[in-house]
Tab-separated table of C-alpha atoms in Angstrom:
chain	number	residue	atom	x	y	z
A	147	MET	CA	-9.690	192.672	58.497
A	148	LYS	CA	-12.545	190.550	59.828
A	149	THR	CA	-14.933	189.273	57.079
A	150	ARG	CA	-18.357	190.377	59.033
A	151	LEU	CA	-18.227	194.155	60.281
A	152	SER	CA	-20.825	195.141	63.342
A	153	GLN	CA	-23.673	197.978	62.407
A	154	GLU	CA	-20.859	200.746	65.262
A	155	GLU	CA	-18.405	199.696	63.236
A	156	LYS	CA	-20.299	200.482	59.712
A	157	GLN	CA	-21.671	203.442	61.031
A	158	SER	CA	-17.962	204.601	61.593
A	159	LEU	CA	-16.809	203.790	58.433
A	160	ILE	CA	-20.093	205.961	57.198
A	161	ASN	CA	-19.106	208.753	59.462
A	162	ARG	CA	-15.852	209.159	57.965
A	163	TYR	CA	-17.917	209.807	54.678
A	164	LEU	CA	-20.190	212.117	55.903
A	165	SER	CA	-17.054	213.976	57.257
A	166	GLY	CA	-15.721	214.455	54.175
A	167	GLU	CA	-12.762	211.726	54.154
A	168	SER	CA	-13.323	210.332	50.567
A	169	VAL	CA	-14.106	206.600	49.485
A	170	GLN	CA	-10.817	205.274	47.754
A	171	THR	CA	-8.656	206.928	51.613
A	172	ILE	CA	-11.993	204.908	53.896
A	173	VAL	CA	-10.963	201.879	51.405
A	174	SER	CA	-7.208	201.987	51.138
A	175	ASN	CA	-6.980	202.441	55.409
A	176	THR	CA	-9.827	200.145	56.088
A	177	GLY	CA	-9.653	196.896	53.786
A	178	VAL	CA	-12.939	196.953	53.121
A	179	ALA	CA	-14.590	196.255	50.113
A	180	ARG	CA	-15.254	199.824	47.770
A	181	SER	CA	-18.358	198.318	46.963
A	182	SER	CA	-20.233	197.192	50.637
A	183	LEU	CA	-18.755	200.834	51.418
A	184	TYR	CA	-21.568	201.645	48.976
A	185	SER	CA	-23.948	199.850	49.326
A	186	TRP	CA	-23.269	200.875	53.241
A	187	ILE	CA	-23.786	204.255	52.240
A	188	LYS	CA	-26.850	204.291	50.502
A	189	SER	CA	-28.360	202.535	53.287
A	190	HIS	CA	-27.724	205.507	55.599
A	191	ASN	CA	-28.367	207.952	53.266
A	192	ILE	CA	-32.301	206.258	52.843
A	193	GLU	CA	-32.549	205.735	56.476
A	194	SER	CA	-32.451	209.597	57.193
A	195	ASN	CA	-33.666	211.176	53.874
A	196	ASP	CA	-37.230	211.636	52.801
A	197	ASN	CA	-36.305	210.836	49.452
A	198	PRO	CA	-34.974	207.033	49.575
A	199	ASN	CA	-33.981	207.211	45.888
A	200	MET	CA	-31.760	209.454	46.021
A	201	THR	CA	-28.222	208.331	44.312
A	202	LEU	CA	-25.460	209.010	46.321
A	203	ARG	CA	-24.086	211.435	43.645
A	204	GLU	CA	-27.406	213.262	44.111
A	205	PHE	CA	-26.988	213.275	47.711
A	206	ASN	CA	-23.432	213.970	47.386
A	207	ALA	CA	-24.287	217.056	45.099
A	208	ASN	CA	-26.989	218.777	47.468
A	209	LYS	CA	-24.546	217.704	50.639
A	210	ARG	CA	-21.986	220.259	48.827
A	211	LYS	CA	-24.944	222.345	48.285
A	212	ILE	CA	-25.795	222.866	51.851
A	213	GLU	CA	-22.007	223.961	52.500
A	214	ARG	CA	-22.422	226.545	49.906
A	215	LEU	CA	-25.324	227.883	51.562
A	216	ASN	CA	-23.702	227.781	54.834
A	217	ARG	CA	-20.479	229.650	54.042
A	218	ILE	CA	-22.518	232.253	51.998
A	219	ILE	CA	-24.485	232.734	55.553
A	220	GLU	CA	-21.553	232.926	57.693
A	221	ILE	CA	-20.110	235.427	54.780
A	222	LEU	CA	-23.419	237.981	55.391
A	223	GLN	CA	-23.886	237.389	59.194
A	224	ALA	CA	-19.931	238.975	58.634
A	225	SER	CA	-19.596	241.527	56.061
A	226	PRO	CA	-20.297	244.878	56.949
A	227	CYS	CA	-22.400	245.432	54.359
A	228	THR	CA	-25.357	243.459	52.559
A	229	VAL	CA	-25.732	243.171	49.122
A	230	SER	CA	-27.875	246.265	48.277
A	231	ALA	CA	-24.589	247.777	49.445
A	232	PRO	CA	-22.568	249.853	46.227
A	233	LEU	CA	-20.327	248.044	44.370
A	234	SER	CA	-17.421	249.664	45.765
A	235	GLU	CA	-18.829	248.622	49.106
A	236	ARG	CA	-18.801	244.410	48.211
A	237	LEU	CA	-15.618	244.570	46.181
A	238	ASP	CA	-14.139	245.834	49.094
A	239	VAL	CA	-15.655	243.285	51.216
A	240	ILE	CA	-14.791	240.420	49.144
A	241	LYS	CA	-10.896	241.751	48.628
A	242	ASP	CA	-10.590	241.698	52.832
A	243	PHE	CA	-12.201	238.129	52.868
A	244	SER	CA	-10.554	236.426	50.189
A	245	SER	CA	-7.816	234.897	52.169
A	246	THR	CA	-10.573	233.475	54.098
A	247	TYR	CA	-13.339	232.333	51.882
A	248	ASN	CA	-13.165	230.930	48.045
A	249	VAL	CA	-13.859	233.849	45.785
A	250	ASN	CA	-16.525	232.713	43.848
A	251	THR	CA	-18.209	231.976	46.935
A	252	LEU	CA	-17.574	235.844	48.357
A	253	CYS	CA	-18.941	236.812	44.917
A	254	GLU	CA	-21.974	234.641	44.648
A	255	ALA	CA	-23.304	235.512	48.366
A	256	LEU	CA	-22.274	239.201	47.387
A	257	LYS	CA	-23.675	239.439	43.619
A	258	VAL	CA	-21.202	240.972	41.949
A	259	ALA	CA	-20.107	238.909	39.077
A	260	LYS	CA	-16.576	237.020	39.929
A	261	GLY	CA	-15.550	239.000	36.513
A	262	THR	CA	-16.100	242.759	37.996
A	263	TYR	CA	-14.536	241.781	40.660
A	264	TYR	CA	-10.633	240.591	38.992
A	265	ASN	CA	-11.081	243.294	36.819
A	266	HIS	CA	-11.345	245.560	39.137
A	267	THR	CA	-8.014	243.454	40.967
A	268	LEU	CA	-6.161	244.220	37.716
A	269	ARG	CA	-6.539	247.125	37.493
A	270	ASN	CA	-5.661	247.924	41.333
A	271	LYS	CA	-2.414	245.745	40.758
A	272	ARG	CA	-1.884	247.706	37.250
A	273	GLY	CA	-0.480	251.301	38.913
A	274	ASN	CA	0.645	252.424	35.432
A	275	SER	CA	-2.692	251.066	33.289
A	276	GLN	CA	-3.763	253.420	30.711
A	277	PHE	CA	-6.747	254.147	33.048
A	278	ASN	CA	-4.853	254.967	35.901
A	279	GLN	CA	-2.014	257.348	33.891
A	280	LYS	CA	-5.211	259.144	32.394
A	281	ARG	CA	-6.612	260.073	35.628
A	282	THR	CA	-2.851	260.909	36.908
A	283	MET	CA	-2.565	263.146	34.057
A	284	LEU	CA	-5.916	264.946	34.415
A	285	LYS	CA	-5.547	265.385	37.805
A	286	PRO	CA	-3.285	269.359	38.094
A	287	ILE	CA	-5.350	270.143	35.123
A	288	ILE	CA	-8.320	269.865	36.694
A	289	GLN	CA	-7.197	271.422	40.098
A	290	LYS	CA	-5.675	273.922	37.781
A	291	ILE	CA	-8.847	275.292	35.785
A	292	TYR	CA	-10.948	274.416	39.487
A	293	ASP	CA	-8.885	277.806	40.779
A	294	GLU	CA	-8.692	279.650	38.125
A	295	SER	CA	-12.279	279.488	38.629
A	296	HIS	CA	-11.946	281.019	41.828
A	297	GLN	CA	-13.303	277.804	43.053
A	298	ILE	CA	-16.688	277.803	41.175
A	299	TYR	CA	-16.787	276.301	38.171
A	300	GLY	CA	-18.344	272.466	39.337
A	301	SER	CA	-18.193	268.945	36.856
A	302	ASN	CA	-20.285	270.056	34.489
A	303	LYS	CA	-18.484	273.426	33.260
A	304	ILE	CA	-15.332	272.017	33.913
A	305	THR	CA	-15.673	268.311	31.732
A	306	ALA	CA	-16.734	271.061	29.066
A	307	ILE	CA	-13.633	272.967	28.560
A	308	LEU	CA	-11.639	269.630	28.717
A	309	ASN	CA	-13.073	268.450	25.733
A	310	GLU	CA	-13.129	271.877	24.162
A	311	GLN	CA	-8.788	271.517	25.053
A	312	ASP	CA	-9.300	268.229	23.333
A	313	TYR	CA	-9.282	265.713	26.549
A	314	HIS	CA	-11.882	263.523	26.113
A	315	VAL	CA	-12.806	262.448	29.277
A	316	SER	CA	-16.238	261.526	31.020
A	317	LYS	CA	-18.668	263.852	33.568
A	318	LYS	CA	-18.473	261.056	35.586
A	319	THR	CA	-14.741	260.775	35.710
A	320	VAL	CA	-14.136	264.377	36.474
A	321	SER	CA	-17.030	264.126	39.118
A	322	ASP	CA	-14.937	260.900	40.699
A	323	ILE	CA	-11.413	262.630	40.501
A	324	MET	CA	-13.044	265.923	42.204
A	325	ARG	CA	-14.337	264.182	44.499
A	326	LYS	CA	-11.120	262.511	45.731
A	327	LEU	CA	-9.076	265.439	45.776
A	328	GLY	CA	-11.766	267.035	47.734
A	329	LEU	CA	-12.594	269.630	45.217
A	330	LEU	CA	-16.265	271.151	45.537
A	331	SER	CA	-18.053	274.352	43.568
A	332	ILE	CA	-18.821	276.534	46.369
A	333	ARG	CA	-21.926	276.893	44.589
A	334	ASP	CA	-22.461	273.484	45.593
A	335	LYS	CA	-20.319	273.764	48.774
A	336	ALA	CA	-23.038	276.374	49.836
A	337	LYS	CA	-25.785	274.323	49.392
A	338	TYR	CA	-24.422	270.934	50.603
A	339	LEU	CA	-23.353	272.628	54.525
A	340	TYR	CA	-27.307	274.132	54.440
A	341	LYS	CA	-28.221	270.890	54.117
A	342	LYS	CA	-25.786	268.894	56.322
A	343	GLU	CA	-26.721	271.523	59.257
A	344	GLN	CA	-30.595	271.459	58.332
A	345	LYS	CA	-30.244	267.457	59.075
A	346	LEU	CA	-27.897	267.747	61.864
A	347	GLN	CA	-30.007	269.640	63.450
A	348	LYS	CA	-32.955	267.453	63.761
A	349	LYS	CA	-35.293	269.889	63.871
A	350	ASN	CA	-38.829	269.034	65.674
A	351	ILE	CA	-40.776	270.703	62.856
A	352	LEU	CA	-44.344	268.933	63.946
A	353	ASN	CA	-43.984	269.377	67.229
A	354	GLN	CA	-47.178	267.492	68.858
A	355	SER	CA	-49.523	269.567	66.166
A	356	PHE	CA	-50.810	266.498	64.459
A	357	THR	CA	-53.617	267.974	62.496
A	358	ALA	CA	-53.511	268.615	58.874
A	359	ASP	CA	-55.922	270.260	56.428
A	360	ALA	CA	-56.065	267.153	53.620
A	361	PRO	CA	-54.506	264.257	53.082
A	362	ASN	CA	-50.322	263.049	52.407
A	363	GLN	CA	-49.474	266.439	54.242
A	364	ILE	CA	-47.731	265.283	57.100
A	365	TRP	CA	-47.021	261.372	57.586
A	366	VAL	CA	-45.572	259.890	61.460
A	367	SER	CA	-43.563	256.473	61.686
A	368	ASP	CA	-41.888	254.378	63.939
A	369	VAL	CA	-40.788	250.641	64.630
A	370	THR	CA	-41.928	247.828	67.147
A	371	GLN	CA	-40.706	244.649	68.325
A	372	PHE	CA	-42.299	241.339	68.913
A	373	ASN	CA	-41.212	238.612	69.796
A	374	LEU	CA	-42.144	235.204	68.383
A	375	LYS	CA	-40.078	231.748	68.715
A	376	GLN	CA	-38.145	233.383	70.354
A	377	ARG	CA	-37.005	235.657	67.052
A	378	LYS	CA	-37.604	239.409	66.894
A	379	PHE	CA	-39.780	240.859	64.205
A	380	TYR	CA	-39.507	244.199	63.334
A	381	ILE	CA	-42.844	246.522	62.429
A	382	CYS	CA	-41.905	249.998	60.574
A	383	VAL	CA	-45.608	251.914	59.910
A	384	ILE	CA	-46.418	254.697	58.014
A	385	ILE	CA	-49.744	257.051	59.931
A	386	ASP	CA	-50.776	259.634	57.661
A	387	ILE	CA	-51.957	262.469	60.508
A	388	PHE	CA	-54.782	263.793	58.495
A	389	SER	CA	-56.854	260.863	58.901
A	390	ARG	CA	-54.986	258.754	61.641
A	391	LYS	CA	-54.560	255.493	58.126
A	392	ILE	CA	-52.293	253.208	57.655
A	393	VAL	CA	-50.704	254.157	54.365
A	394	ALA	CA	-48.109	251.371	54.907
A	395	TYR	CA	-46.248	248.401	56.935
A	396	HIS	CA	-43.784	246.255	56.192
A	397	ILE	CA	-42.091	243.761	58.433
A	398	SER	CA	-38.557	242.205	59.106
A	399	ASN	CA	-36.296	240.674	61.098
A	400	SER	CA	-33.886	244.047	61.774
A	401	ASN	CA	-34.469	246.835	62.149
A	402	SER	CA	-32.437	248.580	60.230
A	403	THR	CA	-32.582	251.594	56.919
A	404	GLN	CA	-33.467	248.665	54.357
A	405	LEU	CA	-37.177	248.140	56.677
A	406	THR	CA	-37.840	252.099	57.097
A	407	LYS	CA	-36.928	252.479	52.950
A	408	THR	CA	-38.757	249.651	51.982
A	409	THR	CA	-41.971	251.287	54.074
A	410	PHE	CA	-41.701	254.636	52.830
A	411	LYS	CA	-41.508	253.090	49.239
A	412	LYS	CA	-44.442	251.443	49.837
A	413	ALA	CA	-46.535	254.580	50.952
A	414	TYR	CA	-45.005	256.789	48.621
A	415	THR	CA	-45.667	254.585	45.685
A	416	THR	CA	-49.446	253.952	46.982
A	417	ARG	CA	-50.098	257.402	47.509
A	418	ASN	CA	-48.139	259.603	45.719
A	419	PRO	CA	-47.821	262.801	47.944
A	420	LYS	CA	-46.726	266.089	46.417
A	421	ASN	CA	-42.988	267.862	47.475
A	422	GLY	CA	-43.292	269.262	50.656
A	423	LEU	CA	-44.061	266.342	52.860
A	424	LEU	CA	-43.871	266.414	55.690
A	425	PHE	CA	-42.362	263.455	57.632
A	426	HIS	CA	-41.824	262.679	61.371
A	427	THR	CA	-40.419	260.019	63.386
A	428	ASP	CA	-37.794	259.904	66.526
A	429	ASN	CA	-34.226	259.611	66.196
A	430	GLY	CA	-33.479	256.188	65.274
A	431	SER	CA	-30.837	255.022	63.358
A	432	ASN	CA	-32.871	254.015	60.395
A	433	TYR	CA	-34.134	257.408	60.613
A	434	ILE	CA	-31.182	259.189	60.044
A	435	SER	CA	-28.799	257.364	58.170
A	436	ASN	CA	-27.214	259.148	55.353
A	437	THR	CA	-28.606	256.039	52.797
A	438	PHE	CA	-32.162	257.341	54.170
A	439	MET	CA	-31.949	260.823	54.417
A	440	LYS	CA	-30.725	261.227	50.958
A	441	TYR	CA	-33.488	259.087	49.239
A	442	LEU	CA	-35.943	261.764	51.627
A	443	ASP	CA	-34.357	264.520	50.218
A	444	SER	CA	-34.282	263.507	46.300
A	445	LEU	CA	-37.870	262.834	46.656
A	446	HIS	CA	-38.241	266.890	48.481
A	447	VAL	CA	-39.570	265.017	51.888
A	448	ARG	CA	-38.755	267.407	54.654
A	449	GLN	CA	-38.097	265.189	58.026
A	450	SER	CA	-38.519	266.893	61.658
A	451	PHE	CA	-37.573	264.882	64.393
A	452	SER	CA	-39.147	264.014	68.055
A	453	ARG	CA	-36.581	265.077	70.628
A	454	ALA	CA	-35.330	262.801	73.090
A	455	TYR	CA	-37.184	261.004	75.145
A	456	THR	CA	-39.840	261.970	74.491
A	457	PRO	CA	-42.951	259.500	73.634
A	458	TYR	CA	-45.030	262.244	72.935
A	459	ASP	CA	-43.472	262.797	70.019
A	460	ASN	CA	-44.730	260.471	68.129
A	461	SER	CA	-47.604	260.040	70.424
A	462	VAL	CA	-49.651	258.850	67.258
A	463	CYS	CA	-47.236	255.663	66.397
A	464	GLU	CA	-46.840	255.407	70.124
A	465	SER	CA	-50.866	254.640	70.660
A	466	PHE	CA	-51.463	252.914	67.183
A	467	PHE	CA	-48.581	250.037	68.227
A	468	SER	CA	-50.470	250.111	72.108
A	469	SER	CA	-54.086	249.581	70.191
A	470	MET	CA	-52.391	246.814	67.597
A	471	LYS	CA	-50.949	245.136	70.676
A	472	ARG	CA	-53.384	244.485	73.208
A	473	GLU	CA	-56.482	244.629	70.620
A	474	GLU	CA	-54.719	241.763	68.413
A	475	LEU	CA	-51.562	240.620	69.057
A	476	TYR	CA	-50.857	240.039	73.189
A	477	ARG	CA	-54.444	238.007	72.267
A	478	HIS	CA	-53.063	235.004	70.295
A	479	LYS	CA	-50.325	232.533	70.338
A	480	TYR	CA	-49.073	232.332	66.751
A	481	SER	CA	-47.898	228.452	65.788
A	482	THR	CA	-46.393	229.603	62.394
A	483	ILE	CA	-44.840	233.402	61.510
A	484	ALA	CA	-46.987	233.152	58.497
A	485	GLU	CA	-50.032	233.056	60.943
A	486	PHE	CA	-48.465	236.538	62.539
A	487	LYS	CA	-48.306	238.332	59.275
A	488	ARG	CA	-51.691	237.336	58.645
A	489	SER	CA	-52.856	238.802	61.859
A	490	VAL	CA	-50.803	242.396	61.575
A	491	ASP	CA	-52.280	242.697	57.776
A	492	LYS	CA	-56.015	241.449	58.494
A	493	TYR	CA	-55.711	244.115	62.253
A	494	ILE	CA	-54.661	247.195	60.068
A	495	THR	CA	-57.525	246.485	57.494
A	496	PHE	CA	-59.744	246.416	60.271
A	497	PHE	CA	-58.247	249.767	62.043
A	498	ASN	CA	-58.099	251.755	58.289
A	499	ASN	CA	-61.695	250.316	57.493
A	500	GLU	CA	-63.553	249.018	60.479
A	501	ARG	CA	-62.572	250.841	63.740
A	502	PRO	CA	-64.666	254.291	64.673
A	503	HIS	CA	-61.602	257.017	65.449
A	504	LYS	CA	-62.378	259.107	68.069
A	505	THR	CA	-60.281	261.909	66.612
A	506	LEU	CA	-61.907	261.410	63.686
A	507	LYS	CA	-65.346	261.940	64.907
A	508	TYR	CA	-66.119	258.176	65.450
A	509	LYS	CA	-65.299	257.712	61.599
A	510	THR	CA	-62.812	255.154	60.408
A	511	PRO	CA	-59.431	256.110	58.306
A	512	ASP	CA	-60.738	255.369	55.331
A	513	LYS	CA	-64.706	256.710	55.670
A	514	TYR	CA	-63.092	260.014	56.645
A	515	GLU	CA	-60.438	260.338	53.488
A	516	THR	CA	-63.268	259.471	51.835
A	517	ASP	CA	-65.848	262.237	52.917
A	518	PHE	CA	-62.675	264.714	52.431
A	519	TRP	CA	-62.699	263.627	48.753
A	520	LEU	CA	-65.770	263.962	47.808
A	521	LYS	CA	-66.576	267.345	49.497
A	522	GLN	CA	-63.307	268.104	47.356
A	523	ALA	CA	-65.182	266.906	43.896
A	524	ALA	CA	-67.794	269.424	44.720
A	525	LEU	CA	-66.473	271.902	44.897
A	526	GLN	CA	-64.640	271.935	42.513
A	527	LYS	CA	-67.812	270.885	40.426
A	528	ASN	CA	-69.092	274.212	41.397
A	529	VAL	CA	-65.874	276.374	40.983
């Protein structure tokens, strides 16, 4: 091999290394000195990195880290569930993707302990394991107790009966077996069917009656989209009908259930409304998802829904978004995402604290609520 290599030839060898070929292979194939190759690679690192003191080992470590993070991003983009999904769903995704991606990377991406996944896999492989044997043995016994109760007993009573008969079993196991057998107490079934029917009807309880006697009786919510630097951002707000105050908002890169749930949690934690709160929205998938509806149900919050293609059913939110865009967002050219988010925060503070509202007799939302609570305190004092 010739003694001196051109810069192009050196760069070709460096590129082979950067593409994943080992130093040993390059040296064996080309006859170039190992020390020379290391020297060229180091010079390349100094020129292409902000940190000229980075060693070859550190460079390789960073390269592997970037590759790992890219794989994690690929997994999260391809996964049908998020890291907040139930563990069983994430375990199924890891199993399905294990032929394409490394299990360790899959577990890291979906936040599942490796031991948990391997225990799950091992348990599934052992069809004759003690765990499965016990569940198989319990199925006909649970079915018999359920039938003899004329389908009245739920998991609590069936667990108690089993323990009395010296079958030591937890309520969780009984509930899981009953669910897989399709056994549901007629008491719970009637309640479940009633709630399901009510939810499926998606009633417009509010019916454009945008008035309330006090704060935290009726909240309305909606999501709007804003484009910035070829990216879409979604702003979710919750407004108290009584004072037209923005009680919570959140900005996200996706219009998802996570966005609406996060926003509602903020409002609920801050305002702590009493049971019976009415929450009105459109029929967007993020408001009618199982996860979101179950969450509201657990807080005893009633849902009301706009009719299809009837924006006036949620005109309070529509009006707010229109004002925010015309008075703030469309008036500025944002250089950064952080600047855009500060602008949203600034406008909502202005809207709540400084902007008079015609519906409130030209008081601000904060002033209108403050006057209400002062009046309530005075009435209590006089009682």
